Amino acid sequence: MREFLLAPLPTGKTPCREAAIVALDLETTGLDARHDRILSIATVPVRDMAVVLAEAWQASLNIDGDLPEKTVVIHGITDDQAAGGRSLAEILPQLLQRLCGKVLLVHNAALDRAFLDRACRQLYNVPCLLPVIDTQALARRQHRRRDLPIKSGDLRLYSLRERYGLPRYGAHRALNDALATAELFLAMAAEMSPTGNCRLRDVMTRWY
Amino acid sequence: MDIELIEIREFLARHPPFDVLPAQVLDQLPRNLIVRYLRRGSAFPPEVADVSLYIVRSGAVEFRDGAGNLCEKLGEGDFFAGDCHLPDLPADWHGVASEDALLYLLACDRLQQLRDAHADFSRHFSRSLNERLRHAVSTIRRTYMQDVSVLGIRVMDLVKRPPVTIDAGCSIRDAARAMTEHKISSIMLLTDGRLTGILTDSTLRKRCIVDGVPADAPVADIVKHKVTTIAHDASVFEALMTMTQLQVYHLPVMDGERLVGIVTSSDLSRLQSTNTAFIASDIRKAQTVADLAMSSRTLPELQLQLSNASATAFHIGDALSSLTDAITGKLLHLAEAELGPPPVPYVWVVGGSQARQEQTSLSDQDNALILADTAQPDHDSYFAALAAKVSDGLNACGFSYCPGDAMATNPQWRQPLRKWRDYFATWIDRPEPKALMLACIFFDLRAVHGDATLLAELQREVLKKTRNNTVFIAYMAANALSHRPPLGFFRNFVLIQDGRHNDTIDIKHRGIIPIIDLARVFALSAGLPAVRTVERLRTAAASGALSREMSENLLDAFEYIATVRIQHQARQIRAGRAIDNFVSPAELSELERAHIKDAFSVIKDMQATLDNRYQLGRFR
């Protein structure tokens, strides 16, 4: 954890191509970080504005107690699979190692950050601070800039992907969603700066 | 297995060449990929450090040549291997993402490892498109050979018992007794152990009962001594064609000099997969045009059955042309029976696909009459009546009148040999557009009925004139370039030269006719008598008019495209629709599209060579 907190962070001038970015997605039992649990975590790095699938990573967590039926329906993760996973204490250091010194890339960051933050506080009693690129926030910003009305559902990961002509993936698998977010980010960054010289400050939504 | 990258795995598994990789290799493959995104308008391939194979996941990439002409367009599932030092596209072509594109990159060294480990996979990147095409053609041929269908069966497989024979010196009664005993409809006669004749039920009926030859007479007196036989390892198809062409029902089967059995037309008819034999025998027995029309109505069904039996386009063309010949011959017999014998010798010739034996069911009729030079003007009424009967008969049988009036009913195409000589001399010396159009019909002629020497003589003289006649050949070559193949496919469209899309490909005019035209140019320029496209290409290579490699490539391309057409028509016949030549890309598998595209490239190459050789730019 110490290592994680001490790692130097990129500055706003850093070109996107040179930034070390990690796309992340969590699947959880619900939307409330205080009561719900993390079921699985997946990350995939983005380097030089390319998604490196070789380093894609994913882990299932074992949780005590029955899974709410709704969660099973959404994620397709059954009790048996969850029971086969490992504990949060085992997984979190591995995750932090992957996020160390990186810019986090998440769709709808608030939710995932809340879960991560709670996990860090539980285990290490410190907050989880990370610079964040949130593709949903980016999309909202773009909609506003162009004065486009935002209808419900417009800012969902898979609606946005469709708008950018990206292929359909089966949703609600942590690694699929992390990859889907990474690809969406590449598409949005390419749109914002067609010349390819995007800088972190153009896309960043949060610095810690 | 890492099922979490399953989306990418499934995508790869759907697209050649990755579809041939074993499951466990496919499971791991997504982890070898890098994902990139190219904004519309960006250069392709992008300037990045690692050299890779590019797979288009979504979006599109276009390539244009130095002059800005669209040459190639890649869509979902297409790949670009140019950066891995694999021959792909000419160097002066430049690429651009024509739509926002999501790309999967596979490092070249990893690609090489996969190629080293999997020969099937590697073949897709093989050095030359020739190799790819050859492999595709040998695959369709292999399917045909292995298919447990009528056409794959050897004649020997139909022989159920040792031959029943009798000494040629025996009486007719002895022979009839032996036939009754063995319950057979024919018996073979031996003289000193050699096959010297065959006695059939119909001969017995005709000679003994009708003509009254006594039963005590030697059997040798009533049999025909010229016996048509077939080799034991010949295909059933050959047997069928022999019976149809020679109008015999019984074929003794020989292993070299040794008689090993007999096949009869009913043996062949019993094979369920085809009824060629039935149709052929119906045609033989027909007494009226209406009878023939009944038989010809079954031709689309026959085409379907042969196609189901995995026959290649060549075999189907053979079968249909033979039956069409038989119908034509029968119509001429019927007409002669009605009009009386012809006043002077003549030959009935057919043109176009029937002449080249490349017919599909129910094509238009192209025909002509060449009369002996002894013909007098007042003989024309006889031949006009003959032509009208045959042409109307063919039309009643589903072979529609030729829209260009290239039929013997047209007085222009019902002339003595000397007049035909003049026609050809004019066409060859003054190759005007009209002449070139006619050339496509009348430079492909075959005799179907009558005195074939009349046509042979004409052809000999024509070829003498065309051979090495650079001016005429240049005009023919320019004409041969008027039908160009499309660039390839893009999504479910056919991509054509100016970058537009078509919903379907006219596979006849854009794939088959270009090759037929090229083959004709080579045959005429080298003075070769062959009429079938396949034979023209083979003999052109043998004569040196065409390189052996190019000849083989064109043969492969022709066989592949023609077979795709046959399969397309089979689907239409099955669905009860009228057949046509418009193939939709959606009907084709990814692999078929890739092979057809290779076949188009062969045509384009040859057209470019011709364009160059005869400096055809000046004709446009």
XYZ file of N, CA and C in Angstrom, chain B residues 230-383:
462
model
N -16.853 -50.742 -72.403
C -16.369 -49.698 -71.495
C -15.362 -50.304 -70.533
N -14.369 -49.521 -70.152
C -13.324 -50.022 -69.245
C -13.885 -50.168 -67.831
N -13.392 -51.157 -67.101
C -13.941 -51.440 -65.766
C -13.717 -50.280 -64.803
N -12.662 -49.476 -65.035
C -12.399 -48.389 -64.083
C -12.969 -47.044 -64.564
N -13.750 -47.073 -65.652
C -14.395 -45.823 -66.098
C -15.458 -45.420 -65.076
N -15.791 -44.134 -65.061
C -16.827 -43.699 -64.129
C -18.198 -44.025 -64.713
N -19.158 -44.116 -63.828
C -20.531 -44.352 -64.247
C -20.981 -43.243 -65.188
N -20.427 -42.065 -64.921
C -20.772 -40.915 -65.752
C -20.379 -41.159 -67.212
N -19.167 -41.689 -67.391
C -18.721 -41.985 -68.757
C -19.637 -43.014 -69.413
N -20.022 -44.019 -68.630
C -20.906 -45.060 -69.162
C -22.216 -44.434 -69.639
N -22.721 -43.529 -68.800
C -23.978 -42.854 -69.095
C -23.874 -42.071 -70.400
N -22.753 -41.353 -70.533
C -22.566 -40.525 -71.721
C -22.402 -41.390 -72.967
N -21.685 -42.501 -72.834
C -21.505 -43.404 -73.973
C -22.858 -43.922 -74.443
N -23.675 -44.354 -73.473
C -24.997 -44.879 -73.836
C -25.841 -43.810 -74.515
N -25.796 -42.594 -73.963
C -26.622 -41.525 -74.521
C -26.171 -41.177 -75.932
N -24.850 -41.047 -76.090
C -24.350 -40.590 -77.390
C -24.511 -41.656 -78.470
N -24.256 -42.926 -78.112
C -24.295 -43.976 -79.117
C -25.638 -44.689 -79.166
N -26.525 -44.315 -78.263
C -27.844 -44.920 -78.226
C -27.766 -46.433 -78.082
N -27.010 -46.909 -77.121
C -26.984 -48.348 -76.797
C -27.430 -48.516 -75.346
N -27.983 -49.702 -75.063
C -28.500 -49.933 -73.720
C -27.593 -50.851 -72.898
N -26.713 -51.589 -73.591
C -25.872 -52.579 -72.912
C -24.413 -52.306 -73.218
N -23.605 -52.246 -72.171
C -22.176 -52.025 -72.381
C -21.384 -53.142 -71.708
N -20.728 -54.017 -72.496
C -19.834 -55.005 -71.886
C -18.680 -54.271 -71.184
N -18.283 -54.781 -70.026
C -17.237 -54.133 -69.235
C -15.948 -54.930 -69.399
N -14.881 -54.226 -69.756
C -13.624 -54.902 -70.058
C -12.537 -54.502 -69.073
N -11.746 -55.509 -68.690
C -10.515 -55.206 -67.960
C -9.406 -55.520 -68.943
N -8.944 -54.535 -69.649
C -8.010 -54.784 -70.754
C -8.733 -55.563 -71.838
N -8.231 -56.765 -72.165
C -8.838 -57.600 -73.192
C -9.900 -58.529 -72.612
N -9.929 -58.580 -71.282
C -10.767 -59.581 -70.624
C -12.157 -59.024 -70.345
N -13.180 -59.828 -70.699
C -14.569 -59.448 -70.431
C -14.873 -59.738 -68.963
N -15.327 -58.737 -68.215
C -15.568 -58.979 -66.782
C -17.037 -58.819 -66.401
N -17.883 -58.358 -67.301
C -19.294 -58.222 -66.934
C -20.011 -57.324 -67.914
N -21.176 -56.862 -67.502
C -21.956 -55.992 -68.378
C -22.703 -54.970 -67.521
N -22.846 -53.743 -68.027
C -23.756 -52.790 -67.374
C -24.838 -52.430 -68.372
N -26.026 -52.290 -67.870
C -27.159 -51.958 -68.735
C -27.718 -50.606 -68.302
N -28.513 -50.025 -69.187
C -29.077 -48.720 -68.835
C -29.958 -48.836 -67.598
N -30.552 -50.025 -67.370
C -31.382 -50.124 -66.164
C -30.518 -50.211 -64.901
N -29.288 -50.768 -65.023
C -28.368 -50.715 -63.866
C -28.139 -49.267 -63.459
N -27.936 -48.436 -64.490
C -27.648 -47.027 -64.219
C -28.883 -46.320 -63.676
N -30.035 -46.671 -64.242
C -31.261 -46.005 -63.803
C -31.556 -46.324 -62.348
N -31.127 -47.507 -61.906
C -31.408 -47.883 -60.531
C -30.670 -46.998 -59.529
N -29.593 -46.401 -59.985
C -28.886 -45.485 -59.093
C -29.798 -44.307 -58.825
N -30.072 -44.091 -57.571
C -31.110 -43.109 -57.283
C -30.671 -41.668 -57.502
N -29.368 -41.429 -57.397
C -28.948 -40.038 -57.384
C -29.141 -39.316 -58.704
N -29.384 -40.039 -59.749
C -29.534 -39.313 -61.002
C -30.570 -39.970 -61.881
N -31.112 -39.215 -62.773
C -31.952 -39.847 -63.764
C -31.530 -39.452 -65.165
N -30.226 -39.165 -65.301
C -29.705 -38.863 -66.632
C -30.069 -39.980 -67.603
N -29.923 -41.207 -67.132
C -30.192 -42.352 -68.006
C -31.660 -42.377 -68.422
N -32.543 -42.087 -67.458
C -33.969 -42.041 -67.769
C -34.244 -40.992 -68.829
N -33.683 -39.806 -68.587
C -33.941 -38.710 -69.521
C -33.413 -39.082 -70.894
N -32.185 -39.631 -70.905
C -31.579 -39.996 -72.180
C -32.452 -41.022 -72.899
N -32.957 -41.983 -72.153
C -33.730 -43.009 -72.831
C -35.098 -42.475 -73.238
N -35.657 -41.567 -72.445
C -36.907 -40.915 -72.851
C -36.717 -40.151 -74.158
N -35.572 -39.472 -74.251
C -35.304 -38.700 -75.473
C -35.213 -39.643 -76.664
N -34.533 -40.770 -76.445
C -34.413 -41.754 -77.531
C -35.784 -42.236 -78.001
N -36.655 -42.453 -77.019
C -37.958 -43.050 -77.355
C -38.976 -42.031 -77.863
N -38.668 -40.745 -77.694
C -39.666 -39.715 -78.004
C -40.163 -39.829 -79.442
N -41.470 -39.643 -79.634
C -42.082 -39.704 -80.962
C -42.541 -38.327 -81.420
N -42.721 -37.426 -80.479
C -43.252 -36.101 -80.814
C -42.476 -35.024 -80.055
N -42.664 -33.794 -80.513
C -42.037 -32.672 -79.822
C -42.538 -32.598 -78.380
N -43.809 -32.924 -78.186
C -44.378 -32.873 -76.834
C -43.645 -33.849 -75.909
N -43.301 -35.050 -76.437
C -42.543 -36.012 -75.635
C -41.209 -35.412 -75.215
N -40.535 -34.756 -76.193
C -39.217 -34.173 -75.905
C -39.333 -33.062 -74.872
N -40.399 -32.265 -75.003
C -40.592 -31.163 -74.062
C -40.759 -31.701 -72.644
N -41.435 -32.871 -72.525
C -41.582 -33.504 -71.214
C -40.212 -33.836 -70.639
N -39.348 -34.405 -71.467
C -38.011 -34.779 -70.995
C -37.208 -33.553 -70.600
N -37.280 -32.519 -71.438
C -36.413 -31.369 -71.180
C -36.840 -30.622 -69.918
N -38.125 -30.783 -69.549
C -38.569 -30.130 -68.317
C -37.834 -30.679 -67.101
N -37.262 -31.872 -67.218
C -36.569 -32.456 -66.070
C -35.104 -32.001 -65.979
N -34.650 -31.209 -66.959
C -33.235 -30.826 -66.942
C -32.834 -29.985 -65.719
N -33.659 -29.005 -65.299
C -33.264 -28.274 -64.079
C -33.140 -29.219 -62.877
N -34.068 -30.175 -62.804
C -34.017 -31.162 -61.717
C -32.728 -31.986 -61.791
N -32.360 -32.339 -63.028
C -31.121 -33.100 -63.206
C -29.920 -32.269 -62.762
N -29.925 -30.999 -63.150
C -28.819 -30.124 -62.756
C -28.708 -30.093 -61.225
N -29.855 -30.025 -60.582
C -29.866 -30.008 -59.121
C -29.312 -31.307 -58.543
N -29.746 -32.420 -59.114
C -29.282 -33.708 -58.588
C -27.783 -33.873 -58.758
N -27.291 -33.485 -59.931
C -25.859 -33.604 -60.168
C -25.102 -32.695 -59.216
N -25.663 -31.507 -59.012
C -25.021 -30.561 -58.115
C -25.031 -31.095 -56.689
N -26.152 -31.689 -56.284
C -26.214 -32.314 -54.957
C -25.194 -33.426 -54.820
N -24.948 -34.103 -55.940
C -23.988 -35.194 -55.912
C -22.563 -34.664 -56.027
N -22.410 -33.348 -55.831
C -21.088 -32.698 -55.841
C -20.374 -32.803 -57.179
N -21.116 -32.942 -58.265
C -20.458 -32.913 -59.567
C -19.933 -31.502 -59.792
N -18.793 -31.378 -60.457
C -18.288 -30.036 -60.727
C -19.044 -29.467 -61.928
N -18.857 -28.182 -62.125
C -19.530 -27.502 -63.226
C -19.210 -28.187 -64.556
N -18.008 -28.715 -64.689
C -17.614 -29.331 -65.962
C -18.448 -30.566 -66.263
N -18.647 -31.393 -65.221
C -19.435 -32.603 -65.445
C -20.885 -32.258 -65.762
N -21.391 -31.255 -65.072
C -22.772 -30.861 -65.293
C -22.931 -30.287 -66.696
N -21.961 -29.471 -67.107
C -21.985 -28.903 -68.450
C -21.987 -30.004 -69.504
N -21.172 -31.023 -69.276
C -21.107 -32.190 -70.154
C -22.461 -32.874 -70.276
N -23.038 -33.154 -69.097
C -24.292 -33.910 -69.066
C -25.396 -33.130 -69.765
N -25.526 -31.844 -69.420
C -26.613 -31.049 -69.984
C -26.422 -30.823 -71.478
N -25.162 -30.598 -71.889
C -24.919 -30.396 -73.317
C -25.215 -31.676 -74.087
N -24.827 -32.822 -73.544
C -25.093 -34.094 -74.223
C -26.587 -34.304 -74.407
N -27.342 -34.015 -73.343
C -28.782 -34.218 -73.445
C -29.408 -33.212 -74.408
N -28.904 -31.983 -74.404
C -29.421 -30.984 -75.342
C -29.086 -31.399 -76.776
N -27.881 -31.953 -76.959
C -27.515 -32.487 -78.276
C -28.498 -33.579 -78.684
N -28.796 -34.461 -77.718
C -29.697 -35.580 -78.015
C -31.083 -35.065 -78.409
N -31.557 -34.039 -77.692
C -32.867 -33.455 -78.031
C -32.826 -32.841 -79.434
N -31.735 -32.083 -79.699
C -31.592 -31.456 -81.017
C -31.560 -32.512 -82.112
N -30.760 -33.556 -81.876
C -30.646 -34.640 -82.859
C -31.993 -35.280 -83.123
N -32.732 -35.508 -82.040
C -34.046 -36.147 -82.183
C -35.009 -35.244 -82.966
N -34.965 -33.956 -82.687
C -35.822 -33.011 -83.414
C -35.504 -33.051 -84.906
N -34.211 -33.157 -85.230
C -33.823 -33.214 -86.636
C -34.309 -34.508 -87.278
N -34.218 -35.641 -86.516
C -34.737 -36.915 -87.012
C -36.221 -36.805 -87.316
N -36.956 -36.234 -86.343
C -38.403 -36.098 -86.513
C -38.714 -35.227 -87.725
N -37.949 -34.120 -87.871
C -38.197 -33.196 -88.985
C -37.897 -33.869 -90.317
N -36.773 -34.615 -90.355
C -36.422 -35.312 -91.604
C -37.471 -36.366 -91.939
N -37.974 -37.034 -90.905
C -38.991 -38.061 -91.145
C -40.224 -37.436 -91.782
N -40.507 -36.203 -91.415
C -41.691 -35.529 -91.933
C -41.444 -34.914 -93.301
N -40.264 -34.297 -93.453
C -39.982 -33.544 -94.684
C -39.327 -34.392 -95.764
N -38.906 -35.594 -95.396
C -38.170 -36.403 -96.359
C -36.684 -36.137 -96.261
N -35.863 -36.955 -96.945
C -34.409 -36.789 -96.832
C -33.949 -35.448 -97.411
N -32.853 -34.914 -96.908
C -32.377 -33.604 -97.371
C -31.891 -33.680 -98.812
N -32.125 -32.629 -99.591
C -31.715 -32.631 -101.002
C -30.192 -32.627 -101.170
N -29.477 -31.988 -100.251
C -27.997 -31.999 -100.303
C -27.500 -32.213 -98.865
N -26.253 -32.672 -98.709
C -25.739 -32.849 -97.339
C -25.719 -31.509 -96.587
N -25.913 -31.598 -95.297
C -25.872 -30.390 -94.473
C -25.319 -30.766 -93.106
N -24.948 -29.769 -92.350
C -24.604 -30.024 -90.950
C -25.326 -28.993 -90.083
N -25.938 -29.511 -89.021
C -26.587 -28.631 -88.038
C -25.542 -28.327 -86.985
N -25.220 -27.032 -86.842
C -24.177 -26.681 -85.862
C -24.792 -25.850 -84.740
N -24.221 -25.998 -83.554
C -24.666 -25.194 -82.416
C -23.526 -24.274 -82.008
N -23.899 -23.132 -81.409
C -22.886 -22.176 -80.959
C -22.999 -21.951 -79.466
N -22.210 -21.024 -78.972
C -22.313 -20.615 -77.560
C -22.013 -21.726 -76.576
N -22.711 -21.686 -75.438
C -22.361 -22.591 -74.345
C -22.615 -24.058 -74.687
N -23.618 -24.312 -75.537
C -23.857 -25.713 -75.915
C -22.666 -26.244 -76.719
N -22.128 -25.388 -77.586
C -20.973 -25.788 -78.386
C -19.765 -26.037 -77.488
N -19.614 -25.192 -76.494
C -18.451 -25.332 -75.602
C -18.676 -26.410 -74.548
N -19.844 -27.033 -74.548
C -20.234 -28.028 -73.553
C -20.152 -27.464 -72.139
N -20.591 -26.220 -72.021
C -20.546 -25.544 -70.729
C -21.939 -25.089 -70.339
N -22.920 -25.791 -70.842
C -24.293 -25.357 -70.694
C -24.824 -25.578 -69.290
N -25.673 -24.678 -68.847
C -26.499 -24.984 -67.688
C -27.897 -25.219 -68.250
N -28.819 -25.669 -67.410
C -30.096 -26.087 -67.967
C -30.800 -24.912 -68.639
N -31.439 -25.210 -69.739
C -32.283 -24.244 -70.424
C -31.628 -22.903 -70.739
N -30.569 -22.944 -71.505
C -30.019 -21.684 -72.003
C -30.702 -21.385 -73.344
N -30.429 -20.195 -73.897
C -31.013 -19.849 -75.200
C -30.407 -20.736 -76.286
N -31.114 -20.836 -77.410
C -30.553 -21.619 -78.516
C -29.742 -20.731 -79.450
N -28.569 -21.207 -79.822
C -27.766 -20.575 -80.872
C -27.472 -21.693 -81.857
N -27.899 -21.546 -83.129
C -27.609 -22.605 -84.082
C -27.558 -22.069 -85.497
N -27.078 -22.902 -86.381
C -26.937 -22.486 -87.779
C -26.895 -23.731 -88.654
N -27.102 -23.524 -89.958
C -27.027 -24.621 -90.915
C -25.935 -24.321 -91.931
N -25.045 -25.273 -92.079
C -24.052 -25.156 -93.154
C -24.428 -26.204 -94.199
N -24.686 -25.742 -95.422
C -25.102 -26.656 -96.487
C -23.911 -26.941 -97.394
N -23.961 -28.110 -98.027
C -22.911 -28.426 -98.998
C -22.998 -27.413 -100.143
N -21.863 -27.156 -100.773
C -21.836 -26.143 -101.828
C -22.679 -26.516 -103.038
N -23.114 -27.783 -103.109
C -23.982 -28.203 -104.216
C -25.412 -27.697 -104.039
N -25.699 -27.039 -102.917
C -27.066 -26.567 -102.656
C -27.505 -25.553 -103.713
N -28.744 -25.691 -104.173
C -29.319 -24.762 -105.146
C -30.308 -23.851 -104.425
N -30.571 -22.652 -104.985
C -31.501 -21.727 -104.320
C -32.841 -22.381 -103.991
N -33.354 -23.272 -104.863
C -34.674 -23.836 -104.572
C -34.646 -24.905 -103.481
N -33.434 -25.263 -103.007
C -33.348 -26.188 -101.871
C -33.672 -25.490 -100.553
N -33.623 -24.155 -100.587
C -33.751 -23.429 -99.322
C -35.093 -23.663 -98.655
N -36.161 -23.886 -99.447
C -37.461 -24.070 -98.809
C -37.424 -25.289 -97.884
N -36.684 -26.354 -98.316
C -36.570 -27.544 -97.475
C -35.878 -27.179 -96.157
N -34.717 -26.497 -96.272
C -33.932 -26.216 -95.059
C -34.613 -25.180 -94.166
